[in-house]
Coordinates of C-alpha atoms in Angstrom, one line a residue:
X1 CA 33.5 -51.2 -7.1
X2 CA 32.6 -53.1 -3.8
X3 CA 34.0 -50.3 -1.7
X4 CA 31.8 -48.0 -3.4
X5 CA 29.1 -50.5 -3.6
X6 CA 29.0 -51.6 -0.3
X7 CA 29.2 -47.3 0.9
X8 CA 26.0 -46.8 -1.1
X9 CA 24.3 -49.6 0.6
X10 CA 25.6 -48.4 4.0
X11 CA 24.5 -44.8 3.5
X12 CA 20.9 -45.9 2.0
X13 CA 20.5 -47.7 5.1
X14 CA 21.4 -44.8 6.9
X15 CA 18.8 -42.5 4.8
X16 CA 15.9 -44.8 5.6
X17 CA 16.6 -44.4 9.6
X18 CA 16.3 -40.8 8.5
X19 CA 13.0 -41.1 6.4
X20 CA 11.5 -43.9 9.4
X21 CA 12.1 -40.7 11.9
X22 CA 10.4 -38.5 9.3
X23 CA 6.8 -39.0 10.8
X24 CA 5.3 -36.4 8.4
X25 CA 7.0 -37.7 5.0
X26 CA 5.5 -41.3 6.9
X27 CA 2.6 -40.4 6.9
X28 CA 2.4 -38.7 3.6
X29 CA 3.3 -42.1 2.1
X30 CA 1.0 -43.8 3.8
X31 CA -1.9 -41.1 3.1
X32 CA -0.8 -41.1 -0.5
X33 CA -1.3 -44.9 -1.4
X34 CA -4.4 -45.9 0.7
X35 CA -6.9 -43.3 1.3
X36 CA -6.1 -40.9 -1.4
X37 CA -6.2 -43.7 -3.8
X38 CA -9.6 -44.8 -2.4
X39 CA -11.2 -41.1 -2.4
X40 CA -10.1 -40.3 -6.2
X41 CA -11.2 -43.4 -6.9
X42 CA -14.7 -43.6 -5.6
X43 CA -14.8 -39.3 -5.9
X44 CA -14.0 -38.7 -9.2
X45 CA -17.2 -40.8 -10.7
X46 CA -17.4 -40.8 -14.1
X47 CA -20.6 -42.3 -14.4
X48 CA -24.3 -42.3 -13.9
X49 CA -25.1 -43.7 -10.5
X50 CA -28.3 -43.8 -8.5
X51 CA -29.8 -40.8 -9.9
X52 CA -32.8 -39.3 -7.8
X53 CA -35.2 -39.1 -10.0
X54 CA -40.3 -38.3 -10.5
X55 CA -41.9 -38.7 -12.4
X56 CA -44.8 -36.7 -13.5
X57 CA -47.1 -38.9 -16.0
X58 CA -50.2 -37.0 -16.9
X59 CA -50.6 -40.6 -19.7
X60 CA -51.2 -43.1 -17.9
X61 CA -50.5 -45.1 -21.2
X62 CA -49.3 -48.6 -21.5
X63 CA -45.9 -46.9 -23.4
X64 CA -45.4 -44.4 -20.2
X65 CA -45.5 -47.3 -17.8
X66 CA -43.1 -49.1 -20.0
X67 CA -40.5 -45.9 -19.9
X68 CA -40.8 -45.4 -16.3
X69 CA -40.2 -48.6 -15.3
X70 CA -37.3 -48.5 -17.7
X71 CA -35.6 -46.1 -15.3
X72 CA -33.8 -48.5 -12.8
X73 CA -30.7 -48.8 -10.3
X74 CA -27.7 -48.7 -10.5
X75 CA -28.1 -45.6 -13.0
X76 CA -31.0 -44.2 -10.9
X77 CA -33.0 -44.6 -7.7
X78 CA -36.7 -45.8 -7.9
X79 CA -38.9 -43.7 -9.7
X80 CA -41.2 -41.0 -7.4
X81 CA -44.4 -40.4 -8.2
X82 CA -45.5 -36.2 -8.6
X83 CA -48.0 -33.8 -9.7
X84 CA -47.1 -31.5 -11.9
X85 CA -47.6 -28.5 -9.7
X86 CA -44.8 -30.1 -7.4
X87 CA -42.1 -30.3 -10.3
X88 CA -40.7 -25.9 -9.5
X89 CA -40.4 -26.7 -5.4
X90 CA -38.9 -30.0 -5.8
X91 CA -35.9 -29.2 -8.8
X92 CA -35.8 -25.8 -6.7
X93 CA -35.2 -27.9 -3.2
X94 CA -32.6 -29.8 -4.8
X95 CA -34.5 -33.3 -3.8
X96 CA -34.4 -34.6 -7.8
X97 CA -31.8 -34.2 -9.7
X98 CA -34.0 -35.4 -12.9
X99 CA -37.7 -34.8 -13.4
X100 CA -39.4 -36.5 -16.4
X101 CA -42.6 -35.4 -17.9
X102 CA -44.7 -37.2 -19.9
X103 CA -48.0 -35.1 -21.7
X104 CA -51.9 -36.2 -22.0
X105 CA -52.2 -38.4 -24.8
X106 CA -48.3 -39.1 -25.2
X107 CA -48.9 -42.9 -26.5
X108 CA -51.9 -42.1 -28.9
X109 CA -49.5 -39.2 -30.5
X110 CA -46.5 -42.0 -30.7
X111 CA -49.1 -44.1 -32.4
X112 CA -49.8 -41.7 -35.2
X113 CA -46.7 -40.4 -35.9
X114 CA -47.1 -37.5 -34.3
X115 CA -43.9 -36.5 -32.8
X116 CA -45.4 -35.7 -29.1
X117 CA -42.9 -33.7 -27.2
X118 CA -41.6 -35.3 -23.5
X119 CA -40.0 -32.6 -21.2
X120 CA -37.1 -34.3 -18.6
X121 CA -36.3 -31.4 -16.4
X122 CA -32.5 -31.5 -15.4
X123 CA -30.8 -29.8 -12.1
X124 CA -27.1 -28.9 -13.7
X125 CA -25.6 -27.9 -10.7
X126 CA -25.5 -31.7 -10.2
X127 CA -22.9 -31.3 -13.1
X128 CA -21.6 -35.0 -14.2
X129 CA -24.4 -36.5 -12.9
X130 CA -26.9 -34.2 -15.6
X131 CA -24.7 -34.6 -18.1
X132 CA -24.6 -38.6 -18.9
X133 CA -27.9 -38.8 -16.9
X134 CA -29.6 -37.1 -20.0
X135 CA -28.1 -39.2 -22.4
X136 CA -29.0 -42.4 -20.7
X137 CA -32.9 -40.9 -20.9
X138 CA -32.7 -40.5 -24.0
X139 CA -31.6 -43.8 -24.4
X140 CA -33.9 -45.2 -22.2
X141 CA -37.2 -43.4 -23.7
X142 CA -35.9 -43.8 -27.9
X143 CA -35.7 -47.3 -27.0
X144 CA -38.7 -48.1 -25.2
X145 CA -40.4 -46.3 -28.1
X146 CA -38.7 -48.2 -30.6
X147 CA -39.6 -51.4 -28.8
X148 CA -43.5 -50.0 -28.6
X149 CA -43.6 -49.2 -31.9
X150 CA -42.3 -52.3 -33.2
X151 CA -45.3 -54.0 -32.1
X152 CA -47.3 -52.0 -34.8
X153 CA -47.8 -52.3 -38.3
X154 CA -46.2 -49.3 -39.5
X155 CA -43.0 -49.5 -37.2
X156 CA -39.7 -49.2 -39.9
X157 CA -37.1 -51.7 -39.1
X158 CA -34.0 -50.0 -38.0
X159 CA -30.9 -49.8 -40.9
X160 CA -28.2 -50.7 -38.9
X161 CA -27.9 -52.9 -36.4
X162 CA -25.7 -51.2 -34.0
X163 CA -23.9 -53.2 -31.5
X164 CA -21.1 -51.8 -28.8
X165 CA -18.6 -54.4 -27.3
X166 CA -16.6 -52.3 -24.2
X167 CA -12.6 -54.1 -23.6
X168 CA -10.8 -53.9 -20.5
X169 CA -13.5 -52.0 -18.5
X170 CA -17.5 -53.5 -19.4
X171 CA -19.2 -51.1 -16.5
X172 CA -17.1 -48.3 -17.6
X173 CA -17.1 -48.2 -14.1
X174 CA -14.2 -44.8 -13.3
X175 CA -12.8 -46.6 -10.5
X176 CA -11.3 -49.1 -12.1
X177 CA -8.9 -46.5 -13.6
X178 CA -8.7 -43.4 -11.3
X179 CA -7.3 -46.4 -8.7
X180 CA -4.1 -47.2 -10.5
X181 CA -4.1 -43.1 -11.8
X182 CA -3.8 -41.9 -8.5
X183 CA -0.7 -44.8 -7.4
X184 CA 1.2 -43.4 -10.8
X185 CA 0.7 -39.8 -9.7
X186 CA 1.5 -40.6 -6.1
X187 CA 4.9 -42.4 -7.2
X188 CA 6.0 -39.5 -9.4
X189 CA 4.7 -36.8 -6.6
X190 CA 6.6 -39.0 -3.5
X191 CA 9.5 -39.6 -5.7
X192 CA 10.0 -36.2 -5.7
X193 CA 9.2 -35.4 -3.1
X194 CA 11.4 -37.9 -0.5
X195 CA 14.6 -37.7 -2.7
X196 CA 14.5 -33.9 -2.8
X197 CA 13.9 -33.6 0.9
X198 CA 16.6 -36.1 1.7
X199 CA 19.2 -33.2 0.4
X200 CA 17.3 -30.2 1.7
X201 CA 17.3 -32.2 5.1
X202 CA 21.1 -33.2 4.7
X203 CA 21.4 -29.0 4.2
X204 CA 19.5 -27.8 7.3
X205 CA 20.2 -30.3 9.3
X206 CA 24.2 -29.6 9.0
X207 CA 24.9 -33.5 8.2
X208 CA 26.2 -32.7 4.7
X209 CA 29.0 -31.2 5.7
X210 CA 29.5 -34.4 8.2
X211 CA 29.5 -36.7 5.2
X212 CA 31.7 -34.5 3.2
X213 CA 34.3 -35.2 5.8
X214 CA 33.7 -38.8 5.1
X215 CA 35.9 -41.2 3.0
X216 CA 32.9 -41.2 -0.1
X217 CA 32.1 -39.7 -3.0
X218 CA 28.9 -37.9 -3.7
X219 CA 28.5 -40.0 -6.6
X220 CA 27.8 -42.6 -3.6
X221 CA 25.8 -40.0 -1.6
X222 CA 23.2 -39.8 -4.3
X223 CA 23.4 -43.4 -5.0
X224 CA 22.4 -44.1 -1.6
X225 CA 19.3 -41.6 -1.3
X226 CA 18.0 -42.8 -5.0
X227 CA 17.9 -46.9 -3.8
X228 CA 16.6 -45.8 -0.3
X229 CA 13.9 -43.7 -0.8
X230 CA 12.7 -45.7 -4.8
X231 CA 12.6 -49.0 -2.3
X232 CA 10.2 -47.1 0.3
X233 CA 8.1 -46.2 -3.2
X234 CA 8.5 -49.5 -4.8
X235 CA 6.9 -51.4 -1.8
X236 CA 4.3 -49.0 -1.3
X237 CA 3.3 -49.2 -4.2
X238 CA 3.4 -53.0 -3.9
X239 CA 1.3 -52.9 -0.7
X240 CA -1.4 -50.5 -2.8
X241 CA -1.9 -52.3 -5.3
X242 CA -2.8 -56.1 -3.8
X243 CA -4.8 -54.2 -0.7
X244 CA -6.0 -50.9 -1.5
X245 CA -6.5 -52.0 -5.3
X246 CA -7.3 -55.4 -5.7
X247 CA -9.1 -55.6 -1.8
X248 CA -10.4 -53.5 -1.2
X249 CA -11.9 -50.6 -4.5
X250 CA -12.4 -54.8 -5.8
X251 CA -10.7 -53.8 -9.2
X252 CA -9.4 -56.4 -11.0
X253 CA -6.5 -56.5 -12.7
X254 CA -5.7 -58.6 -15.6
X255 CA -1.9 -58.7 -16.2
X256 CA 1.6 -58.7 -14.6
X257 CA 2.1 -57.3 -11.4
X258 CA 6.1 -58.1 -11.5
X259 CA 6.4 -56.7 -14.7
X260 CA 4.9 -53.6 -13.8
X261 CA 6.9 -53.1 -10.7
X262 CA 10.1 -53.8 -13.2
X263 CA 8.5 -50.7 -15.1
X264 CA 8.1 -48.6 -11.8
X265 CA 11.8 -49.7 -10.9
X266 CA 13.1 -48.2 -14.4
X267 CA 10.9 -45.0 -13.7
X268 CA 12.0 -44.2 -10.2
X269 CA 15.5 -43.6 -11.3
X270 CA 14.1 -40.9 -13.4
X271 CA 11.5 -39.4 -10.4
X272 CA 14.3 -40.1 -8.1
X273 CA 16.6 -38.0 -9.8
X274 CA 14.1 -35.2 -10.6
X275 CA 14.1 -34.7 -7.0
X276 CA 18.2 -34.8 -6.5
X277 CA 18.3 -31.9 -9.1
X278 CA 15.4 -29.9 -7.1
X279 CA 17.2 -30.6 -4.1
X280 CA 20.1 -29.3 -5.3
X281 CA 18.7 -26.4 -6.4
X282 CA 16.0 -25.8 -3.5
X283 CA 17.8 -23.7 -0.3
X284 CA 14.7 -24.9 2.0
X285 CA 11.6 -27.1 2.0
X286 CA 9.2 -24.6 1.0
X287 CA 11.3 -24.1 -1.9
X288 CA 11.7 -27.5 -2.6
X289 CA 7.4 -27.5 -2.7
X290 CA 7.6 -24.5 -4.9
X291 CA 9.2 -26.2 -7.8
X292 CA 7.6 -29.5 -7.2
X293 CA 4.3 -27.7 -8.6
X294 CA 6.7 -26.2 -11.1
X295 CA 7.6 -29.8 -12.5
X296 CA 5.5 -32.3 -11.4
X297 CA 1.9 -31.4 -11.6
X298 CA 2.2 -30.9 -15.2
X299 CA 4.6 -34.3 -16.0
X300 CA 1.1 -35.6 -14.0
X301 CA -1.5 -33.5 -16.1
X302 CA 0.3 -33.8 -19.5
X303 CA 1.0 -37.9 -19.5
X304 CA -2.1 -39.2 -20.0
X305 CA -3.5 -40.2 -17.1
X306 CA -6.3 -37.2 -16.8
X307 CA -6.5 -36.5 -20.9
X308 CA -5.0 -38.4 -23.7
X309 CA -1.6 -37.7 -25.5
X310 CA -3.2 -37.9 -28.2
X311 CA -6.3 -34.9 -27.7
X312 CA -3.4 -32.4 -26.9
X313 CA -1.8 -30.3 -29.5
X314 CA 0.3 -31.7 -32.1
X315 CA 3.6 -29.6 -30.9
X316 CA 2.6 -30.7 -26.8
X317 CA 2.4 -34.0 -27.7
X318 CA 5.6 -34.6 -29.1
X319 CA 7.3 -32.6 -26.6
X320 CA 5.5 -34.9 -24.1
X321 CA 7.3 -38.3 -25.6
X322 CA 10.5 -37.2 -24.4
X323 CA 9.0 -37.3 -20.6
X324 CA 9.1 -40.8 -19.0
X325 CA 5.7 -39.8 -17.0
X326 CA 4.3 -40.2 -20.7
X327 CA 5.9 -43.5 -21.6
X328 CA 4.9 -45.1 -17.6
X329 CA 1.7 -44.3 -17.5
X330 CA 1.5 -45.7 -21.7
X331 CA 3.0 -49.1 -20.0
X332 CA 1.0 -49.2 -16.8
X333 CA -2.7 -48.9 -18.6
X334 CA -0.5 -51.4 -21.4
X335 CA -0.1 -53.9 -18.5
X336 CA -2.5 -53.9 -15.3
X337 CA -5.9 -53.2 -17.6
X338 CA -4.5 -54.6 -21.3
X339 CA -2.4 -57.4 -19.9
X340 CA 0.5 -57.4 -22.0
X341 CA 3.9 -59.0 -21.7
X342 CA 6.9 -57.4 -22.4
X343 CA 7.2 -58.2 -26.0
X344 CA 4.8 -55.5 -25.8
X345 CA 5.9 -53.0 -23.5
X346 CA 9.1 -52.6 -24.3
X347 CA 9.7 -50.1 -26.6
X348 CA 8.1 -48.0 -23.1
X349 CA 10.8 -49.5 -21.1
X350 CA 13.2 -48.7 -22.9
X351 CA 12.5 -45.2 -23.5
X352 CA 11.8 -45.1 -19.7
X353 CA 15.5 -46.2 -19.0
X354 CA 16.7 -44.6 -21.7
X355 CA 15.7 -40.5 -20.7
X356 CA 16.0 -41.5 -16.6
X357 CA 20.1 -42.6 -17.4
X358 CA 20.4 -39.8 -19.1
X359 CA 18.5 -37.0 -16.8
X360 CA 20.5 -39.5 -14.3
X361 CA 23.8 -38.6 -15.5
X362 CA 22.8 -34.8 -15.0
X363 CA 21.7 -34.7 -12.3
X364 CA 25.1 -36.5 -10.7
X365 CA 26.7 -33.6 -12.3
X366 CA 24.4 -30.7 -11.1
X367 CA 24.8 -32.8 -8.1
X368 CA 28.7 -33.0 -7.5
X369 CA 29.0 -29.3 -8.4
X370 CA 26.5 -28.7 -5.4
X371 CA 28.2 -30.7 -3.1
X372 CA 31.6 -29.9 -3.8
X373 CA 30.3 -26.3 -3.5
X374 CA 28.7 -26.6 0.0
X375 CA 32.4 -28.1 0.9
X376 CA 34.1 -25.3 -0.5

């Protein structure tokens, strides 16, 4: 046992030297946990931010001025007064995403209960901003009109006082979610690519034959590649959480990072085993890339990071429960966002460990068969 552990350790150090000598793969690791995470967090915005707004105020009343003043940062830029004849040209040029047109006698008609029309022109080529901004504009206008009517004797109090409390992400900031999801997706991607590339690289360079004539077993070769590549990814995850997520993006992490890293290590046994399994099938790096697309992309898309598992068809969500990526996303969100402890996430840890153990056994069996065929 000690000799086998020593062999696995020294073969792993050889694997690390080989990995750090491949500048392309090292560049991919650095990019995936820095630039890719930052760009995903900041460019895939799902909230309204600094939307351009113009106003045509044909009423010039107290109510119209109050409505205009309610459109404020950070959701909307300062409203710009324009004339009615400028609406078409400015919308066509893309100068404004929203143009609010308040008709004449708007305040008088509201007080008389005539339900006057108020027009909001929206440039829907900015699709996300258009959808969110329309909802925000409707809410702002209704709130200001209700406040104004509340001062009159004819106002009727609302039947329900709705109070909304948003937990774990009070401002519904996309970066808080996307930054961690970017790290999770990178873990799956790199674990598969690095482990698979390690085996394909041995085959392409002809060094697999050298390993086979040494007094080492296929199990020792496989485990050395698993721990070496998993170590690189685990270190990169820790650096990304502290430096990129907390330091650069200023995303608060509520839970225990060491507990999360314990789950990451369990998941890496599965993901690196998938990479080795694909490496036994692929004969070149292009083939490995195609196999990665077929396996890893559906895992990431259906794991619950992009869309909730509950929103998927029943048969598909049932299948995805057998994927460790689904449990990985579940306990990552629970720990990092909600501050869950081991007493909450241990079922996901057990599921990941169990599935990873089964797939690792299958991978080792496949690896022995592939190595045996290579040696023959």
